[in-house]
Short mmCIF file of C-alpha atoms and ligand atoms in Angstrom, two decimals:
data_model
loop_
_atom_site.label_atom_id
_atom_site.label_comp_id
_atom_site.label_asym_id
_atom_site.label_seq_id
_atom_site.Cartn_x
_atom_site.Cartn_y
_atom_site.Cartn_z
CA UNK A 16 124.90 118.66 145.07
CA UNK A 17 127.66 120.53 143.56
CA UNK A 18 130.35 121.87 145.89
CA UNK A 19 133.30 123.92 145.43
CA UNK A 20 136.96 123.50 146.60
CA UNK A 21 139.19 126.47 146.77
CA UNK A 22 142.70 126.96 147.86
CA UNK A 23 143.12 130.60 149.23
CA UNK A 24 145.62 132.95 149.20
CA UNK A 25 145.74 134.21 145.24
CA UNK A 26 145.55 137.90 144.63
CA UNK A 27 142.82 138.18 141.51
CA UNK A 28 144.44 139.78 138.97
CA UNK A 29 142.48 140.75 135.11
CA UNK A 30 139.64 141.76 133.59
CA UNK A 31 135.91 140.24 133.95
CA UNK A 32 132.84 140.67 132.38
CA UNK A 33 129.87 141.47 134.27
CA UNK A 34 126.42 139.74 133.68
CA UNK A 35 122.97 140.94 132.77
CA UNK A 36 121.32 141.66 136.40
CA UNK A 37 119.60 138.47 137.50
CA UNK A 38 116.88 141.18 139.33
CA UNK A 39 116.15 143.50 136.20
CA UNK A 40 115.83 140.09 134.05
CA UNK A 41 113.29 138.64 136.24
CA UNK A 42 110.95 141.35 136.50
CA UNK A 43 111.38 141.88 132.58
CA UNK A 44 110.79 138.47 131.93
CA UNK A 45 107.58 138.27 133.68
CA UNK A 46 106.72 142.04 132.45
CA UNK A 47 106.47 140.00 128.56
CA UNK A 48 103.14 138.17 129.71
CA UNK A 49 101.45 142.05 129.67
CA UNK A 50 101.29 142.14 125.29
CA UNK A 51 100.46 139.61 122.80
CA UNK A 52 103.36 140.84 120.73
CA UNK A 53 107.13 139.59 120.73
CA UNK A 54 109.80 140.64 123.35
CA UNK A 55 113.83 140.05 122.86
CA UNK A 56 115.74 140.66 125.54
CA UNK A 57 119.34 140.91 125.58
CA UNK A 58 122.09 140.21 128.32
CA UNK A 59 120.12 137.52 129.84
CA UNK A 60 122.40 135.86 132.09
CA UNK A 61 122.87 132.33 132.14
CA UNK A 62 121.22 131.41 136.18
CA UNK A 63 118.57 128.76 137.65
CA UNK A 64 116.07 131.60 138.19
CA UNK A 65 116.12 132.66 134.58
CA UNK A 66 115.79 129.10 133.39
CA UNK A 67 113.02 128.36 136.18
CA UNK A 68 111.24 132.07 135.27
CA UNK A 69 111.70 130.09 131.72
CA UNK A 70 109.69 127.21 132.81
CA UNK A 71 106.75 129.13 134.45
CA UNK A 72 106.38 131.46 131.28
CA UNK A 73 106.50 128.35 129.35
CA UNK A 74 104.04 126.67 131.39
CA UNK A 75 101.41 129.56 131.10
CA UNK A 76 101.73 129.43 127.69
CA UNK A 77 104.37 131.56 125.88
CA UNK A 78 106.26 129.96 123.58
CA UNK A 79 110.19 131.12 123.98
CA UNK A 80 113.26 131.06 121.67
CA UNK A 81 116.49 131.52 123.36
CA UNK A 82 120.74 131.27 123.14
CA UNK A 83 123.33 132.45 124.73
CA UNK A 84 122.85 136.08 126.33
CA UNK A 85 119.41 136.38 124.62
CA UNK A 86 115.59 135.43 125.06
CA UNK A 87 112.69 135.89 122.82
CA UNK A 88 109.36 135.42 124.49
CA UNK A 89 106.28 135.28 122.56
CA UNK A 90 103.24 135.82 124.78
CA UNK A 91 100.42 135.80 122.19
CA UNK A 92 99.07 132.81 123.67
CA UNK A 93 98.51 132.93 127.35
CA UNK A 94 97.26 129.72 128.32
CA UNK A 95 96.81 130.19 132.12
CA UNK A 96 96.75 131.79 134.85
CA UNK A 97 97.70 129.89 137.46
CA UNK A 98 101.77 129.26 138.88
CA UNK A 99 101.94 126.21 140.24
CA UNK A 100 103.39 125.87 143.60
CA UNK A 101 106.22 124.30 143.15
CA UNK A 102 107.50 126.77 140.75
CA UNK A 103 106.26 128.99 143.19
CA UNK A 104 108.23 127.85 146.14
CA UNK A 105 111.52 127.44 143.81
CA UNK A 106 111.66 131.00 143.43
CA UNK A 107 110.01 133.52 145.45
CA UNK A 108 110.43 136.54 142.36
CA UNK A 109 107.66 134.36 140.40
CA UNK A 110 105.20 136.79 143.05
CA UNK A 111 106.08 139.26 139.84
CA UNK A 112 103.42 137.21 138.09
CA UNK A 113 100.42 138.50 140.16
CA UNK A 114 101.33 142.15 138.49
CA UNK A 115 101.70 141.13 134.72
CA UNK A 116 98.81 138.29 134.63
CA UNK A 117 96.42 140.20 136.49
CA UNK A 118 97.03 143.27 133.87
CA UNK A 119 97.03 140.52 130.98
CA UNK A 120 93.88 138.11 131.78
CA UNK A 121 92.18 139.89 134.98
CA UNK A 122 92.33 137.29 137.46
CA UNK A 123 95.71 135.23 138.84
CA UNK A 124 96.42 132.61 141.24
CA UNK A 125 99.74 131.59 142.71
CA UNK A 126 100.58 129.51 146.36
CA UNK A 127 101.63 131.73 149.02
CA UNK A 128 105.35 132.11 148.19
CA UNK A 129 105.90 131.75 152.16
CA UNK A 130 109.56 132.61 153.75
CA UNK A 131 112.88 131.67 152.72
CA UNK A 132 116.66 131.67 154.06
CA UNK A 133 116.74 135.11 154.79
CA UNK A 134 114.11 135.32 156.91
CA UNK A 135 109.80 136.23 156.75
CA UNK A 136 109.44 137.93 153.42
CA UNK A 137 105.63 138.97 153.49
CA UNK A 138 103.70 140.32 150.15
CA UNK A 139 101.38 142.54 152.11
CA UNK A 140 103.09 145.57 150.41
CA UNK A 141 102.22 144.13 147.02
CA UNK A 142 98.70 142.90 147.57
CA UNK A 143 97.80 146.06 149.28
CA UNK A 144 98.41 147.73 146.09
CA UNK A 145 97.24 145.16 144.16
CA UNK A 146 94.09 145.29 145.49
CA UNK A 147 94.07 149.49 145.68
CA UNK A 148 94.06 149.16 142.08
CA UNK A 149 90.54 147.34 142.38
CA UNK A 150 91.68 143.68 142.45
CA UNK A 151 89.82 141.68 144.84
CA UNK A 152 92.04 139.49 147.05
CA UNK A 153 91.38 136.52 148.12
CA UNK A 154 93.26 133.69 150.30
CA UNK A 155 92.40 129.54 150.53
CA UNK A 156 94.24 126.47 151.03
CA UNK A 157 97.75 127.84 150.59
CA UNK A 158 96.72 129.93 147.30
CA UNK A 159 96.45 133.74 146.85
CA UNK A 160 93.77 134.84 143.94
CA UNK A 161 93.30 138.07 142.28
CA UNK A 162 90.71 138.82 140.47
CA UNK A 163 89.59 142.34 138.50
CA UNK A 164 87.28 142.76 136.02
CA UNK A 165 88.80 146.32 135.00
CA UNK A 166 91.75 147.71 137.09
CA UNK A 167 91.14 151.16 137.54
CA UNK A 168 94.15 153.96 138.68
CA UNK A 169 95.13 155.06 142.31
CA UNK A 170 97.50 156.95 144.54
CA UNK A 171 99.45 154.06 146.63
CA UNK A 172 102.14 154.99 149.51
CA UNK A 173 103.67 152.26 150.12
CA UNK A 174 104.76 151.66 154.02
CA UNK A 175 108.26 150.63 152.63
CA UNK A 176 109.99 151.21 149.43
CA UNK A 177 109.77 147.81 148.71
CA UNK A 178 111.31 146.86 145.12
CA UNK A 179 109.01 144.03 144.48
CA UNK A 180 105.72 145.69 145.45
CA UNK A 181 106.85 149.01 143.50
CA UNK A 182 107.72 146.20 140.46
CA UNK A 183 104.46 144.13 140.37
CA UNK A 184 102.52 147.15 141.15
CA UNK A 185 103.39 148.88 137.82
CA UNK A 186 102.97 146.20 135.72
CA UNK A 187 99.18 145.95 136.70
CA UNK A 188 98.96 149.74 136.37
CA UNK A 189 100.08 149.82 133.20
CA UNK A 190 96.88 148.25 132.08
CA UNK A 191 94.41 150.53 134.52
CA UNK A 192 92.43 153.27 133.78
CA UNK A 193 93.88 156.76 134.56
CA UNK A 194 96.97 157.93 136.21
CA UNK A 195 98.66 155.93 139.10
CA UNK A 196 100.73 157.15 141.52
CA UNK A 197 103.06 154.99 143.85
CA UNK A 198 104.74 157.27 146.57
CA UNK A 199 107.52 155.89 148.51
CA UNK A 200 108.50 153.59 145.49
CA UNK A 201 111.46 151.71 145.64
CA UNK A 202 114.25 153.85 143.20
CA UNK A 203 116.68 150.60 142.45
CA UNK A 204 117.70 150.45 138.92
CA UNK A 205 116.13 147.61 138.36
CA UNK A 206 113.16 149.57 139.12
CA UNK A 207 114.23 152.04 135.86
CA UNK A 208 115.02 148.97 133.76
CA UNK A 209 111.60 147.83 134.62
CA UNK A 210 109.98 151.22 133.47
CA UNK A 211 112.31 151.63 130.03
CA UNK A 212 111.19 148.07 128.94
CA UNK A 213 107.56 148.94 129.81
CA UNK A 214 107.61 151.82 127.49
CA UNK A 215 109.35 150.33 125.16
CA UNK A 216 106.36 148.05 125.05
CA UNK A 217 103.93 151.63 124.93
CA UNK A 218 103.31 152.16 128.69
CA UNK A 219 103.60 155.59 129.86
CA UNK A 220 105.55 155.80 132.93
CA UNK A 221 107.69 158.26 134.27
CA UNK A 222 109.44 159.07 137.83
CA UNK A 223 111.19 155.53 138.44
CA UNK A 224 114.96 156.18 140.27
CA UNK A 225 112.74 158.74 142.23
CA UNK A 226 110.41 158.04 145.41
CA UNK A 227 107.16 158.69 142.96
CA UNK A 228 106.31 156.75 139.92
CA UNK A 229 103.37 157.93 137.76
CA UNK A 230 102.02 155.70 135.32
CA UNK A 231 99.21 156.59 132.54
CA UNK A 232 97.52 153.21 131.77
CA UNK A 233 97.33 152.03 128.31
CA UNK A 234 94.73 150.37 126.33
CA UNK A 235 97.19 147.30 124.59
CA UNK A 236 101.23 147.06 124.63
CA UNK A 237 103.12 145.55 122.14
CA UNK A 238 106.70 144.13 121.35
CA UNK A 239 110.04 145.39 122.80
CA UNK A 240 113.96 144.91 122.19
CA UNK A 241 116.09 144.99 125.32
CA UNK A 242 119.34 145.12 127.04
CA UNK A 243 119.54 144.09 130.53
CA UNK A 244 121.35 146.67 132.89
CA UNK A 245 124.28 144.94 133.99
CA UNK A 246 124.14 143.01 137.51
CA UNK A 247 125.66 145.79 139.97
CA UNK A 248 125.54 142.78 143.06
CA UNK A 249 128.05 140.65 140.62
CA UNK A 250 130.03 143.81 139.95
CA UNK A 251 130.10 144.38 143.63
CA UNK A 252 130.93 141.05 144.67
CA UNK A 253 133.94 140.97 142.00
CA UNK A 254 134.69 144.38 143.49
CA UNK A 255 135.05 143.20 147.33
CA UNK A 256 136.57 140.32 145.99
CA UNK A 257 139.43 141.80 144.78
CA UNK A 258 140.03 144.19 147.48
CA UNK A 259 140.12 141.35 150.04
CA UNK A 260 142.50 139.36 148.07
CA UNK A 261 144.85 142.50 147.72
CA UNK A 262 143.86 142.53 144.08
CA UNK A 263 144.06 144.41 140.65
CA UNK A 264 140.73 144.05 138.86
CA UNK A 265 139.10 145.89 135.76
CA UNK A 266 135.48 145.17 135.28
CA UNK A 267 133.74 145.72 132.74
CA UNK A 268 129.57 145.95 131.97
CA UNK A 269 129.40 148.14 135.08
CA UNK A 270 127.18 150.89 135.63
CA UNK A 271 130.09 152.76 137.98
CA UNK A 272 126.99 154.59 139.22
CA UNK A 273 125.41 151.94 140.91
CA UNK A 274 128.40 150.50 142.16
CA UNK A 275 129.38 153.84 144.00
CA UNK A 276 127.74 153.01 147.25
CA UNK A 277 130.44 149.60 147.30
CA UNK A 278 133.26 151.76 145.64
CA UNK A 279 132.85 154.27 148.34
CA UNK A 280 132.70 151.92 151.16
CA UNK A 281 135.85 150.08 149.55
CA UNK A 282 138.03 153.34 149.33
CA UNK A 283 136.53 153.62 153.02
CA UNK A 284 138.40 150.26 153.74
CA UNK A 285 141.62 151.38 152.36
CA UNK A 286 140.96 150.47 148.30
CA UNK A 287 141.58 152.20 145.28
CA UNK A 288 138.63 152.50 142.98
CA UNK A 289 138.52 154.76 139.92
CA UNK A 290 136.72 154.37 136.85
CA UNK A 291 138.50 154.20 133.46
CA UNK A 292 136.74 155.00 130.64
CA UNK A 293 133.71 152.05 130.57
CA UNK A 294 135.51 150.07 133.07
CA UNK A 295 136.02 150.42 136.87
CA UNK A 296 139.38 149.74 138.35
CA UNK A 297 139.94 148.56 141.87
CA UNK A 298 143.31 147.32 143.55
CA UNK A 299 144.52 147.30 147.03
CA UNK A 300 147.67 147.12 148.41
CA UNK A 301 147.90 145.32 152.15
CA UNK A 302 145.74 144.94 154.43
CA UNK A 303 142.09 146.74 154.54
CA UNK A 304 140.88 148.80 157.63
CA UNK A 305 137.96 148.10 159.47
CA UNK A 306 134.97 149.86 158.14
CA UNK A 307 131.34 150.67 159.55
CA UNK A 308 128.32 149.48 157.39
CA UNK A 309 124.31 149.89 157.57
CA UNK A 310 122.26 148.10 154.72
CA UNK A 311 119.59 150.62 152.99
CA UNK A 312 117.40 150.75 150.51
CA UNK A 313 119.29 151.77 147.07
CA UNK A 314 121.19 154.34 146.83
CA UNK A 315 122.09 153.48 150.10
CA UNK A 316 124.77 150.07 150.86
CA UNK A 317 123.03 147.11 149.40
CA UNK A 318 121.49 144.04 151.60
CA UNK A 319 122.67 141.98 149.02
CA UNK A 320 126.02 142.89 149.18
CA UNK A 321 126.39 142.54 153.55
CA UNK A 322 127.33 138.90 153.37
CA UNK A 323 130.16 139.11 150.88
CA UNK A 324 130.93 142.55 153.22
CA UNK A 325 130.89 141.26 156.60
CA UNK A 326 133.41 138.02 155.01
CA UNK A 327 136.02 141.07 153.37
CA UNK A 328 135.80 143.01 156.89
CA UNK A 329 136.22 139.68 158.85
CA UNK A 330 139.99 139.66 157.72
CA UNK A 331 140.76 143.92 157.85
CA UNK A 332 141.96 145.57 160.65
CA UNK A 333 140.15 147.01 163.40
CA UNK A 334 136.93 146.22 164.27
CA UNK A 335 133.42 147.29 161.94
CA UNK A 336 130.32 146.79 162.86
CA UNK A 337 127.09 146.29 160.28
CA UNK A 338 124.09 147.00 160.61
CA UNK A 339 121.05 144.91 158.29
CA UNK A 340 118.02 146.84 158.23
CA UNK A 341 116.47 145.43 155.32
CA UNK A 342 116.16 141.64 156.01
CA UNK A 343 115.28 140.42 159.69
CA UNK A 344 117.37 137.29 159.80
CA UNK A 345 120.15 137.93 157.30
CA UNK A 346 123.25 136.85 159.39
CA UNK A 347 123.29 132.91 158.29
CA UNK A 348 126.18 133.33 156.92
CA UNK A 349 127.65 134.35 160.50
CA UNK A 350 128.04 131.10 161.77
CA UNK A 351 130.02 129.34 158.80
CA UNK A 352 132.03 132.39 158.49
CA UNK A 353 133.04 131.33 162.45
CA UNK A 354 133.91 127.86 161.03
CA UNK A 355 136.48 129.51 159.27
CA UNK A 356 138.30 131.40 162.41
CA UNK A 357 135.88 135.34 161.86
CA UNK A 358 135.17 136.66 165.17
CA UNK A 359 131.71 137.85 164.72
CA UNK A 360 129.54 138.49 167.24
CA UNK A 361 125.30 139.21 166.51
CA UNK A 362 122.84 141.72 168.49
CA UNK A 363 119.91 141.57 166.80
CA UNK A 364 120.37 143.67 163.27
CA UNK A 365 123.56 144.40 164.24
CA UNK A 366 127.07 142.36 164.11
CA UNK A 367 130.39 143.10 165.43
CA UNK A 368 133.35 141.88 163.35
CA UNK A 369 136.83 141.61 165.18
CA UNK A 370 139.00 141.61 161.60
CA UNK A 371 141.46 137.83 162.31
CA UNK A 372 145.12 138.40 160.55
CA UNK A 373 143.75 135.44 158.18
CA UNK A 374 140.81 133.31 158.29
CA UNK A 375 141.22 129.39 157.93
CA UNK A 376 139.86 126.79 155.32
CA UNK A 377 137.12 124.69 156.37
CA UNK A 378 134.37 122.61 155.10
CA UNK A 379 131.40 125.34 154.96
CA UNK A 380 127.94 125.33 153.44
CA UNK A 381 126.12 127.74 151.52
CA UNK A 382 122.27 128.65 152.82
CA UNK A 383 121.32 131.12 150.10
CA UNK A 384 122.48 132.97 147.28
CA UNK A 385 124.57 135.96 148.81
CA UNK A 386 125.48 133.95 151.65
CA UNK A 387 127.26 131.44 149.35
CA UNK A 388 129.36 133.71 147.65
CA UNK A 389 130.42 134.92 150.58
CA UNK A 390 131.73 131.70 151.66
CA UNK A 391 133.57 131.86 148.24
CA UNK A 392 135.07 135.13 149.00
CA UNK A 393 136.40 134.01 152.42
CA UNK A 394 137.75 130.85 151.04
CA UNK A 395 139.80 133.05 148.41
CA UNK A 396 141.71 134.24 151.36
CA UNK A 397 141.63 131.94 153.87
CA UNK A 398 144.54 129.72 154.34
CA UNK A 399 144.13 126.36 153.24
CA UNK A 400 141.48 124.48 151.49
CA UNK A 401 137.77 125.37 151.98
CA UNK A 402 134.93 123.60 150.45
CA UNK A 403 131.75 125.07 150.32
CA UNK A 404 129.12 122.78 149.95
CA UNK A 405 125.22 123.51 147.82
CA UNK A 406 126.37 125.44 145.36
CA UNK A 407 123.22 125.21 143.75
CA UNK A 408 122.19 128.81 146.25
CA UNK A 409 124.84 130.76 143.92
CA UNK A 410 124.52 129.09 140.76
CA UNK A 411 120.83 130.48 141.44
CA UNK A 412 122.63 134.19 140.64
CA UNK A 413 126.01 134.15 139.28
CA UNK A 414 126.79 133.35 135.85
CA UNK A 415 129.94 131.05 135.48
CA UNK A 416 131.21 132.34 139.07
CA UNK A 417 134.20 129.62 139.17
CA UNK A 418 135.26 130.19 135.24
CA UNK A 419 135.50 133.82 136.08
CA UNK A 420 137.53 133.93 139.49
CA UNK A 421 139.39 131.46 137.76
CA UNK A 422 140.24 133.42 134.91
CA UNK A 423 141.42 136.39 137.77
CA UNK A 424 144.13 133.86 138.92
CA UNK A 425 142.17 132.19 141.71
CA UNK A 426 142.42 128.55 143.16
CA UNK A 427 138.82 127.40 142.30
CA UNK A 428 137.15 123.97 141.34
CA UNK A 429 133.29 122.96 140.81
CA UNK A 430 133.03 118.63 141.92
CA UNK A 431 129.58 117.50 140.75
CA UNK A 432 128.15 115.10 142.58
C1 UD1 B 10 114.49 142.52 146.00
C2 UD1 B 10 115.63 141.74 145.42
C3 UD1 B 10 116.51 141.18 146.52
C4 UD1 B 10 116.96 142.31 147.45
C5 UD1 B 10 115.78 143.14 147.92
C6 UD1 B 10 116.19 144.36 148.72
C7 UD1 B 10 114.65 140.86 143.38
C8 UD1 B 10 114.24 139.66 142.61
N1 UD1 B 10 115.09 140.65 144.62
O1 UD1 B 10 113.72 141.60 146.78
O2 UD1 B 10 117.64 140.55 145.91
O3 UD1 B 10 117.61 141.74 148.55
O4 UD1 B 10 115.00 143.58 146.80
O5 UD1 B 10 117.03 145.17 147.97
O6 UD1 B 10 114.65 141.96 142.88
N2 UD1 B 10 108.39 143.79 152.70
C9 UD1 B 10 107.22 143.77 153.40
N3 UD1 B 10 106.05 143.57 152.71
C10 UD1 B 10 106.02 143.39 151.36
C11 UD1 B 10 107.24 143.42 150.65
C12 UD1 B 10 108.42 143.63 151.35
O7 UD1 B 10 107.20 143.92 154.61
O8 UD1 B 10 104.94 143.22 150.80
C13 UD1 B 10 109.67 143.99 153.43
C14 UD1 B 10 110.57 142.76 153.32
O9 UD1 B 10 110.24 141.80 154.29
C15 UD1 B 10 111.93 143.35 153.54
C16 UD1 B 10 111.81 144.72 152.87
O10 UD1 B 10 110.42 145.00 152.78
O11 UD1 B 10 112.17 143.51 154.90
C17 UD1 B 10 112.46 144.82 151.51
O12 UD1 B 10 111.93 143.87 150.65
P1 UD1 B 10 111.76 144.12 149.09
O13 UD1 B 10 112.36 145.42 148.69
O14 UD1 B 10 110.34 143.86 148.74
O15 UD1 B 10 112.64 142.95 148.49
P2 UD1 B 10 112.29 142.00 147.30
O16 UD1 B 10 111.58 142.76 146.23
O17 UD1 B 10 111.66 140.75 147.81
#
């Protein structure tokens, strides 16, 4: 297992390039099973999901072309419908399957995708709709099967605007009869990405970005061309990153839109951030100030983004206090972060971070993706070495994290093992 050393204390200074998003790619990817035509998609970034999405797509069938930045998926041929579990259990987004196969060949069957780091992450949401749309559900041995002989259109309010259920939801609609409507839908942009490839492939879906997403089923799709939105958790974590370190960072391949609700809780903390031209610009001089935070659903402060938060307010002044009210058991991060001299303390959804003058290096390990990189952050400014050990959680979502912080002046270095 990979691990990374880092020697804090470096301002990060430069320019980097954001990624494709990891979670508009995904969705995409799986989305290509729904036509028998050709589908490039640009800005693919280079992650273990994308190549293990690769894999599945491969393994039903598809045959797929790719290089740097760039995929071409030809799903003329689907073989099967049937994700094995280990693929399964590698990756929880594979649950996008159920949508596309099920509005491809009718019928799907995948192994419960079960919980993960972060706590229970149930798929009632999506299987509720799955089956309003006339699937028939059915649950043995592990395995979830869906089965429809003719998906037919509905009106669906969900319970929570949950992005994968709004996600797998229209990609079997797209093949239904009639008009369906999802009400309460999830308005990420991944979400909109998800609807501008679909028509780009001839669905007919409008409303995504608001709470209600129509979408007029179609009788075949066909091929697409397709840039990724860029990956506005990478942009934030580059973002917090070099406001912690007392920074001067351009970005670039932002949306500044959906980086606002992190920009705003930045200038909160005491950070400049403007946008310049394409690029977003944020620097800070001295110490940040303590800043309250409650996670949301989008536009509201990102649950992907509290981790790498809670490590940046660990170190400001004052004490903040953030609330997680999208994940139940999102604070794993909490105890490394202790390892390293934070003075957190945890009340159920909510944690209370006394900001230290400086945290301390120490040998830390990553338990998933976002908690990871926060480790990484903290290291960046703690004094001393750190080491944060299974690296393989962030490789999982950023692209060529080390080369870039790297490239912004900081003290970083991948061992393999
Ligand atoms: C997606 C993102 C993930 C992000 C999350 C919230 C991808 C690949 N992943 O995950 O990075 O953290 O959105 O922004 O896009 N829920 C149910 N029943 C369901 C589905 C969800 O109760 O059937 C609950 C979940 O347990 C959670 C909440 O709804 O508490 C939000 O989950 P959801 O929006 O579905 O997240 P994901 O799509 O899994």
């Amino acid at each position: 297992m990979d691990k990374f050393l880092i020697t804090g204390g470096k301002p990060l200074r430069g320019t980097v390039r954001i990624a494709g998003a990891k979670n508009a790619t995904l969705p995409i990817m799986a989305a290509t099973l729904l036509s028998p035509g050709s589908c490039e998609i640009n800005e693919v970034p280079d992650l273990r999901d994308v190549q293990m999405m690769k894999e599945i797509l491969t393994l039903l069938g598809t045959s797929i072309e790719s290089g740097p930045g760039w995929c071409r998926i030809n799903a003329s041929n689907v073989a099967s419908s049937h994700v094995p579990e280990r693929l399964m259990r590698e990756m929880r987004s594979s649950v996008f399957l159920m949508g596309a196969l099920l509005g491809r060949l009718g019928n799907v069957k995948v192994s419960y995708p079960g919980g993960c780091a972060i706590g229970p992450r149930p798929i009632d949401l999506h299987l509720k709709g799955l089956a309003a749309l006339g699937a028939t559900i059915s649950e043995r041995h592990g395995y979830i099967m869906a089965e429809a002989e003719k998906l037919r259109s509905c009106d669906i309010h969900l319970d929570f605007p949950s992005v994968g259920a709004t996600e797998n939801i229209m990609m079997a609609a797209v093949r239904a009869d009639g008009v369906t409507v999802i009400r309460n839908a999830a308005k990420e942009p991944e979400v909109v990405d998800l609807q501008n490839f679909l028509n780009k492939m001839g669905a007919h879906i409008r409303g995504a970005g608001t709470d209600t997403i129509k979408i007029e089923g179609v009788a075949e799709l066909g091929s697409a061309n397709h840039n990724v939105i860029p990956d506005r958790i990478e942009a934030g974590t580059f973002m917090v990153a070099a406001a912690m370190t007392g920074g001067d960072v351009y970005l670039e391949n932002i949306i500044a839109e959906h980086a606002e609700p992190v920009a705003a809780k930045l200038r909160e903390a005491g950070a400049q951030v403007d946008t310049v031209g394409e690029l977003v610009h944020v620097q800070a001089l001295g110490r940040l100030k303590a800043a309250d935070v409650k996670t949301l659903p989008y536009p509201g402060y990102p649950t992907d983004m509290q981790p790498q938060t809670m490590a940046m307010l660990s170190c400001a002044e004052g004490t903040s206090v953030i609330i997680e009210n999208i994940f139940a058991n999102r604070f794993k991060h909490v105890d490394e972060l202790r390892r390293m001299g934070a003075q957190i303390s945890i009340e159920g959804r909510a944690a209370v971070i006394r900001g230290v003058e400086r945290l301390s290096g120490a040998a830390v390990e990553a338990s998933d993706l976002r908690a990871g990189v926060a480790l990484v952050l903290a290291g960046l400014v703690a004094e001393g070495r750190t080491v944060v050990d299974h690296v393989y959680h962030i490789d999982r979502g950023y692209e060529g994290l080390e080369q870039k912080l790297l490239a912004l002046g900081a003290q970083v270095q991948r061992v393999r093992e």
